[in-house]
Amino acid sequence: MMTEKLNSKELRGTILGTIFGDAHVAFNNNRTAARLDIYHKYTFLDLLEEKASVISQVGGVTVAIREKIDSRLLQRGDTRKGYRLQTNFHPYFARLKLAYDFSYLSDRGLAWFWMDDGSLWWKDEWKYAYIAMDSYQDVQVFQFIDFMIDQYGVHFRHAPYLGRGGKLYNRVTLRKEEFLSFREIIRPYIVPSMYYKLLSAKELETV
């Protein structure tokens, strides 16, 4: 699933999706340029390749994907294997990170955000759908909620929860009917390894 050539607006709106999601944005010393660093486990290589096909469309940007072995051991004693995407330092990523405006998100960028930080539990019965926004301040969470209502008519709800040690984390949730509307927006851009975040267990049996 390699992405066609995107115009500048769509390119910005898509890359923002992973900046809002799993991408680590590292600035140079004077904050005039930044690079993207993205890690996904090996089963999600198709998502990383999709990201590379888009990010590499930015003029002057180089993208490399390398295998990465996580130094942290899993409970059963073996290692976590995955792939790491890294770009060169470029002013484009610094501008995107510093702007941090949800209103620039495209449909494809929204799909990237969901694939990075969204969760779906829909087996025999519906349980939940949410986006983890742990690193976001409340004001940013409500900016996202307002954007989704204004742009798409989809109503996310602020649902903070207590994590380990009593720390409060931000999360936005969707009811089933709202999720069904939301997934039609992002469906064209979901890579196969991420269908489990889009479809019920029964639907997955037919894919």
mmCIF file of N, CA and C in Angstrom, residues 133-201:
data_model
loop_
_atom_site.group_PDB
_atom_site.id
_atom_site.type_symbol
_atom_site.label_atom_id
_atom_site.label_comp_id
_atom_site.label_asym_id
_atom_site.label_seq_id
_atom_site.Cartn_x
_atom_site.Cartn_y
_atom_site.Cartn_z
ATOM 1 N N MET A 133 -4.493 9.994 24.606
ATOM 2 C CA MET A 133 -3.881 11.315 24.474
ATOM 3 C C MET A 133 -3.125 11.645 25.762
ATOM 4 N N ASP A 134 -2.310 10.668 26.184
ATOM 5 C CA ASP A 134 -1.638 10.757 27.479
ATOM 6 C C ASP A 134 -0.758 11.992 27.613
ATOM 7 N N SER A 135 -0.110 12.376 26.536
ATOM 8 C CA SER A 135 0.858 13.471 26.612
ATOM 9 C C SER A 135 0.236 14.845 26.350
ATOM 10 N N TYR A 136 -1.079 14.891 26.172
ATOM 11 C CA TYR A 136 -1.753 16.142 25.827
ATOM 12 C C TYR A 136 -2.307 16.839 27.060
ATOM 13 N N GLN A 137 -2.216 18.165 27.056
ATOM 14 C CA GLN A 137 -2.878 18.973 28.070
ATOM 15 C C GLN A 137 -4.381 18.996 27.781
ATOM 16 N N ASP A 138 -5.183 19.294 28.813
ATOM 17 C CA ASP A 138 -6.635 19.322 28.641
ATOM 18 C C ASP A 138 -7.055 20.255 27.516
ATOM 19 N N VAL A 139 -6.414 21.414 27.417
ATOM 20 C CA VAL A 139 -6.808 22.383 26.390
ATOM 21 C C VAL A 139 -6.596 21.808 24.997
ATOM 22 N N GLN A 140 -5.545 21.012 24.798
ATOM 23 C CA GLN A 140 -5.301 20.395 23.497
ATOM 24 C C GLN A 140 -6.319 19.301 23.208
ATOM 25 N N VAL A 141 -6.695 18.567 24.236
ATOM 26 C CA VAL A 141 -7.706 17.524 24.073
ATOM 27 C C VAL A 141 -9.018 18.138 23.595
ATOM 28 N N PHE A 142 -9.420 19.222 24.215
ATOM 29 C CA PHE A 142 -10.681 19.849 23.830
ATOM 30 C C PHE A 142 -10.590 20.525 22.464
ATOM 31 N N GLN A 143 -9.398 20.965 22.077
ATOM 32 C CA GLN A 143 -9.210 21.471 20.720
ATOM 33 C C GLN A 143 -9.458 20.367 19.706
ATOM 34 N N PHE A 144 -8.972 19.158 19.997
ATOM 35 C CA PHE A 144 -9.205 18.020 19.104
ATOM 36 C C PHE A 144 -10.684 17.665 19.053
ATOM 37 N N ILE A 145 -11.332 17.625 20.209
ATOM 38 C CA ILE A 145 -12.766 17.306 20.259
ATOM 39 C C ILE A 145 -13.558 18.309 19.423
ATOM 40 N N ASP A 146 -13.260 19.594 19.590
ATOM 41 C CA ASP A 146 -13.969 20.638 18.832
ATOM 42 C C ASP A 146 -13.702 20.509 17.330
ATOM 43 N N PHE A 147 -12.454 20.194 16.973
ATOM 44 C CA PHE A 147 -12.118 20.014 15.560
ATOM 45 C C PHE A 147 -12.928 18.878 14.953
ATOM 46 N N MET A 148 -13.033 17.760 15.642
ATOM 47 C CA MET A 148 -13.765 16.607 15.100
ATOM 48 C C MET A 148 -15.248 16.905 14.939
ATOM 49 N N ILE A 149 -15.810 17.681 15.861
ATOM 50 C CA ILE A 149 -17.223 18.062 15.738
ATOM 51 C C ILE A 149 -17.407 19.013 14.562
ATOM 52 N N ASP A 150 -16.565 20.042 14.488
ATOM 53 C CA ASP A 150 -16.717 21.068 13.454
ATOM 54 C C ASP A 150 -16.424 20.527 12.059
ATOM 55 N N GLN A 151 -15.391 19.692 11.937
ATOM 56 C CA GLN A 151 -14.950 19.213 10.627
ATOM 57 C C GLN A 151 -15.729 17.993 10.138
ATOM 58 N N TYR A 152 -16.085 17.105 11.068
ATOM 59 C CA TYR A 152 -16.663 15.820 10.666
ATOM 60 C C TYR A 152 -18.010 15.510 11.310
ATOM 61 N N GLY A 153 -18.405 16.280 12.302
ATOM 62 C CA GLY A 153 -19.639 15.965 13.005
ATOM 63 C C GLY A 153 -19.534 14.719 13.861
ATOM 64 N N VAL A 154 -18.315 14.335 14.215
ATOM 65 C CA VAL A 154 -18.075 13.143 15.051
ATOM 66 C C VAL A 154 -17.777 13.616 16.478
ATOM 67 N N HIS A 155 -18.487 13.065 17.440
ATOM 68 C CA HIS A 155 -18.394 13.524 18.823
ATOM 69 C C HIS A 155 -17.537 12.577 19.667
ATOM 70 N N PHE A 156 -16.282 12.968 19.875
ATOM 71 C CA PHE A 156 -15.452 12.293 20.865
ATOM 72 C C PHE A 156 -15.786 12.868 22.245
ATOM 73 N N ARG A 157 -15.573 12.064 23.273
ATOM 74 C CA ARG A 157 -15.822 12.512 24.637
ATOM 75 C C ARG A 157 -14.550 12.411 25.469
ATOM 76 N N HIS A 158 -14.325 13.424 26.279
ATOM 77 C CA HIS A 158 -13.166 13.440 27.164
ATOM 78 C C HIS A 158 -13.406 12.429 28.285
ATOM 79 N N ALA A 159 -12.499 11.462 28.412
ATOM 80 C CA ALA A 159 -12.669 10.399 29.411
ATOM 81 C C ALA A 159 -11.339 10.107 30.088
ATOM 82 N N PRO A 160 -10.844 11.029 30.922
ATOM 83 C CA PRO A 160 -9.576 10.786 31.625
ATOM 84 C C PRO A 160 -9.683 9.572 32.544
ATOM 85 N N TYR A 161 -8.565 8.906 32.761
ATOM 86 C CA TYR A 161 -8.579 7.720 33.615
ATOM 87 C C TYR A 161 -7.341 7.707 34.506
ATOM 88 N N LEU A 162 -7.450 7.005 35.621
ATOM 89 C CA LEU A 162 -6.344 6.889 36.557
ATOM 90 C C LEU A 162 -5.448 5.722 36.175
ATOM 91 N N GLY A 163 -4.178 6.000 35.981
ATOM 92 C CA GLY A 163 -3.214 4.954 35.671
ATOM 93 C C GLY A 163 -2.467 4.516 36.905
ATOM 94 N N ARG A 164 -1.321 3.901 36.658
ATOM 95 C CA ARG A 164 -0.516 3.427 37.774
ATOM 96 C C ARG A 164 -0.062 4.595 38.641
ATOM 97 N N GLY A 165 -0.054 4.363 39.938
ATOM 98 C CA GLY A 165 0.387 5.402 40.860
ATOM 99 C C GLY A 165 -0.597 6.539 41.015
ATOM 100 N N GLY A 166 -1.811 6.342 40.515
ATOM 101 C CA GLY A 166 -2.829 7.371 40.651
ATOM 102 C C GLY A 166 -2.686 8.534 39.696
ATOM 103 N N LYS A 167 -1.834 8.385 38.666
ATOM 104 C CA LYS A 167 -1.646 9.461 37.698
ATOM 105 C C LYS A 167 -2.824 9.518 36.737
ATOM 106 N N LEU A 168 -3.284 10.737 36.433
ATOM 107 C CA LEU A 168 -4.421 10.926 35.552
ATOM 108 C C LEU A 168 -3.946 11.075 34.101
ATOM 109 N N TYR A 169 -4.526 10.277 33.208
ATOM 110 C CA TYR A 169 -4.173 10.314 31.792
ATOM 111 C C TYR A 169 -5.385 10.742 30.971
ATOM 112 N N ASN A 170 -5.112 11.428 29.858
ATOM 113 C CA ASN A 170 -6.188 11.861 28.974
ATOM 114 C C ASN A 170 -6.507 10.798 27.929
ATOM 115 N N ARG A 171 -7.788 10.714 27.611
ATOM 116 C CA ARG A 171 -8.287 9.768 26.616
ATOM 117 C C ARG A 171 -9.575 10.349 26.051
ATOM 118 N N VAL A 172 -9.809 10.128 24.754
ATOM 119 C CA VAL A 172 -11.090 10.526 24.162
ATOM 120 C C VAL A 172 -11.759 9.284 23.592
ATOM 121 N N THR A 173 -13.051 9.141 23.845
ATOM 122 C CA THR A 173 -13.768 7.922 23.509
ATOM 123 C C THR A 173 -14.877 8.177 22.491
ATOM 124 N N LEU A 174 -15.270 7.080 21.829
ATOM 125 C CA LEU A 174 -16.384 7.097 20.892
ATOM 126 C C LEU A 174 -17.394 6.022 21.263
ATOM 127 N N ARG A 175 -18.667 6.356 21.174
ATOM 128 C CA ARG A 175 -19.696 5.327 21.275
ATOM 129 C C ARG A 175 -19.755 4.567 19.947
ATOM 130 N N LYS A 176 -20.422 3.431 19.970
ATOM 131 C CA LYS A 176 -20.435 2.562 18.799
ATOM 132 C C LYS A 176 -20.939 3.276 17.548
ATOM 133 N N GLU A 177 -22.069 3.989 17.664
ATOM 134 C CA GLU A 177 -22.646 4.645 16.493
ATOM 135 C C GLU A 177 -21.692 5.700 15.941
ATOM 136 N N GLU A 178 -21.002 6.396 16.831
ATOM 137 C CA GLU A 178 -20.053 7.417 16.402
ATOM 138 C C GLU A 178 -18.831 6.792 15.758
ATOM 139 N N PHE A 179 -18.404 5.653 16.316
ATOM 140 C CA PHE A 179 -17.258 4.967 15.713
ATOM 141 C C PHE A 179 -17.580 4.508 14.301
ATOM 142 N N LEU A 180 -18.789 4.028 14.064
ATOM 143 C CA LEU A 180 -19.160 3.571 12.729
ATOM 144 C C LEU A 180 -19.069 4.705 11.711
ATOM 145 N N SER A 181 -19.423 5.925 12.129
ATOM 146 C CA SER A 181 -19.264 7.088 11.255
ATOM 147 C C SER A 181 -17.795 7.434 11.075
ATOM 148 N N PHE A 182 -17.054 7.403 12.167
ATOM 149 C CA PHE A 182 -15.639 7.755 12.142
ATOM 150 C C PHE A 182 -14.843 6.814 11.246
ATOM 151 N N ARG A 183 -15.130 5.522 11.317
ATOM 152 C CA ARG A 183 -14.309 4.579 10.551
ATOM 153 C C ARG A 183 -14.523 4.698 9.052
ATOM 154 N N GLU A 184 -15.658 5.236 8.621
ATOM 155 C CA GLU A 184 -15.859 5.439 7.190
ATOM 156 C C GLU A 184 -14.956 6.554 6.666
ATOM 157 N N ILE A 185 -14.584 7.483 7.531
ATOM 158 C CA ILE A 185 -13.669 8.560 7.148
ATOM 159 C C ILE A 185 -12.260 8.008 6.948
ATOM 160 N N ILE A 186 -11.830 7.140 7.860
ATOM 161 C CA ILE A 186 -10.441 6.671 7.856
ATOM 162 C C ILE A 186 -10.240 5.364 7.105
ATOM 163 N N ARG A 187 -11.314 4.644 6.806
ATOM 164 C CA ARG A 187 -11.221 3.305 6.221
ATOM 165 C C ARG A 187 -10.302 3.222 4.989
ATOM 166 N N PRO A 188 -10.365 4.179 4.039
ATOM 167 C CA PRO A 188 -9.542 4.037 2.825
ATOM 168 C C PRO A 188 -8.042 4.061 3.090
ATOM 169 N N TYR A 189 -7.626 4.494 4.272
ATOM 170 C CA TYR A 189 -6.202 4.712 4.536
ATOM 171 C C TYR A 189 -5.624 3.744 5.573
ATOM 172 N N ILE A 190 -6.415 2.775 5.993
ATOM 173 C CA ILE A 190 -5.956 1.820 7.006
ATOM 174 C C ILE A 190 -5.185 0.691 6.334
ATOM 175 N N VAL A 191 -3.970 0.425 6.787
ATOM 176 C CA VAL A 191 -3.160 -0.652 6.211
ATOM 177 C C VAL A 191 -3.633 -1.998 6.765
ATOM 178 N N PRO A 192 -3.391 -3.098 6.047
ATOM 179 C CA PRO A 192 -3.920 -4.396 6.471
ATOM 180 C C PRO A 192 -3.573 -4.823 7.891
ATOM 181 N N SER A 193 -2.356 -4.531 8.336
ATOM 182 C CA SER A 193 -1.984 -4.965 9.691
ATOM 183 C C SER A 193 -2.782 -4.251 10.764
ATOM 184 N N MET A 194 -3.486 -3.180 10.395
ATOM 185 C CA MET A 194 -4.245 -2.387 11.361
ATOM 186 C C MET A 194 -5.755 -2.591 11.242
ATOM 187 N N TYR A 195 -6.179 -3.570 10.469
ATOM 188 C CA TYR A 195 -7.620 -3.810 10.344
ATOM 189 C C TYR A 195 -8.265 -4.129 11.694
ATOM 190 N N TYR A 196 -7.487 -4.657 12.620
ATOM 191 C CA TYR A 196 -8.046 -4.991 13.936
ATOM 192 C C TYR A 196 -8.465 -3.736 14.705
ATOM 193 N N LYS A 197 -8.022 -2.567 14.252
ATOM 194 C CA LYS A 197 -8.459 -1.305 14.864
ATOM 195 C C LYS A 197 -9.634 -0.688 14.113
ATOM 196 N N LEU A 198 -10.127 -1.395 13.118
ATOM 197 C CA LEU A 198 -11.198 -0.874 12.272
ATOM 198 C C LEU A 198 -12.436 -1.761 12.282
ATOM 199 N N LEU A 199 -12.232 -3.075 12.405
ATOM 200 C CA LEU A 199 -13.297 -4.041 12.196
ATOM 201 C C LEU A 199 -13.599 -4.833 13.467
ATOM 202 N N SER A 200 -14.824 -5.304 13.574
ATOM 203 C CA SER A 200 -15.183 -6.210 14.670
ATOM 204 C C SER A 200 -14.536 -7.555 14.428
ATOM 205 N N ALA A 201 -14.519 -8.394 15.457
ATOM 206 C CA ALA A 201 -13.925 -9.725 15.323
ATOM 207 C C ALA A 201 -14.662 -10.522 14.239
#
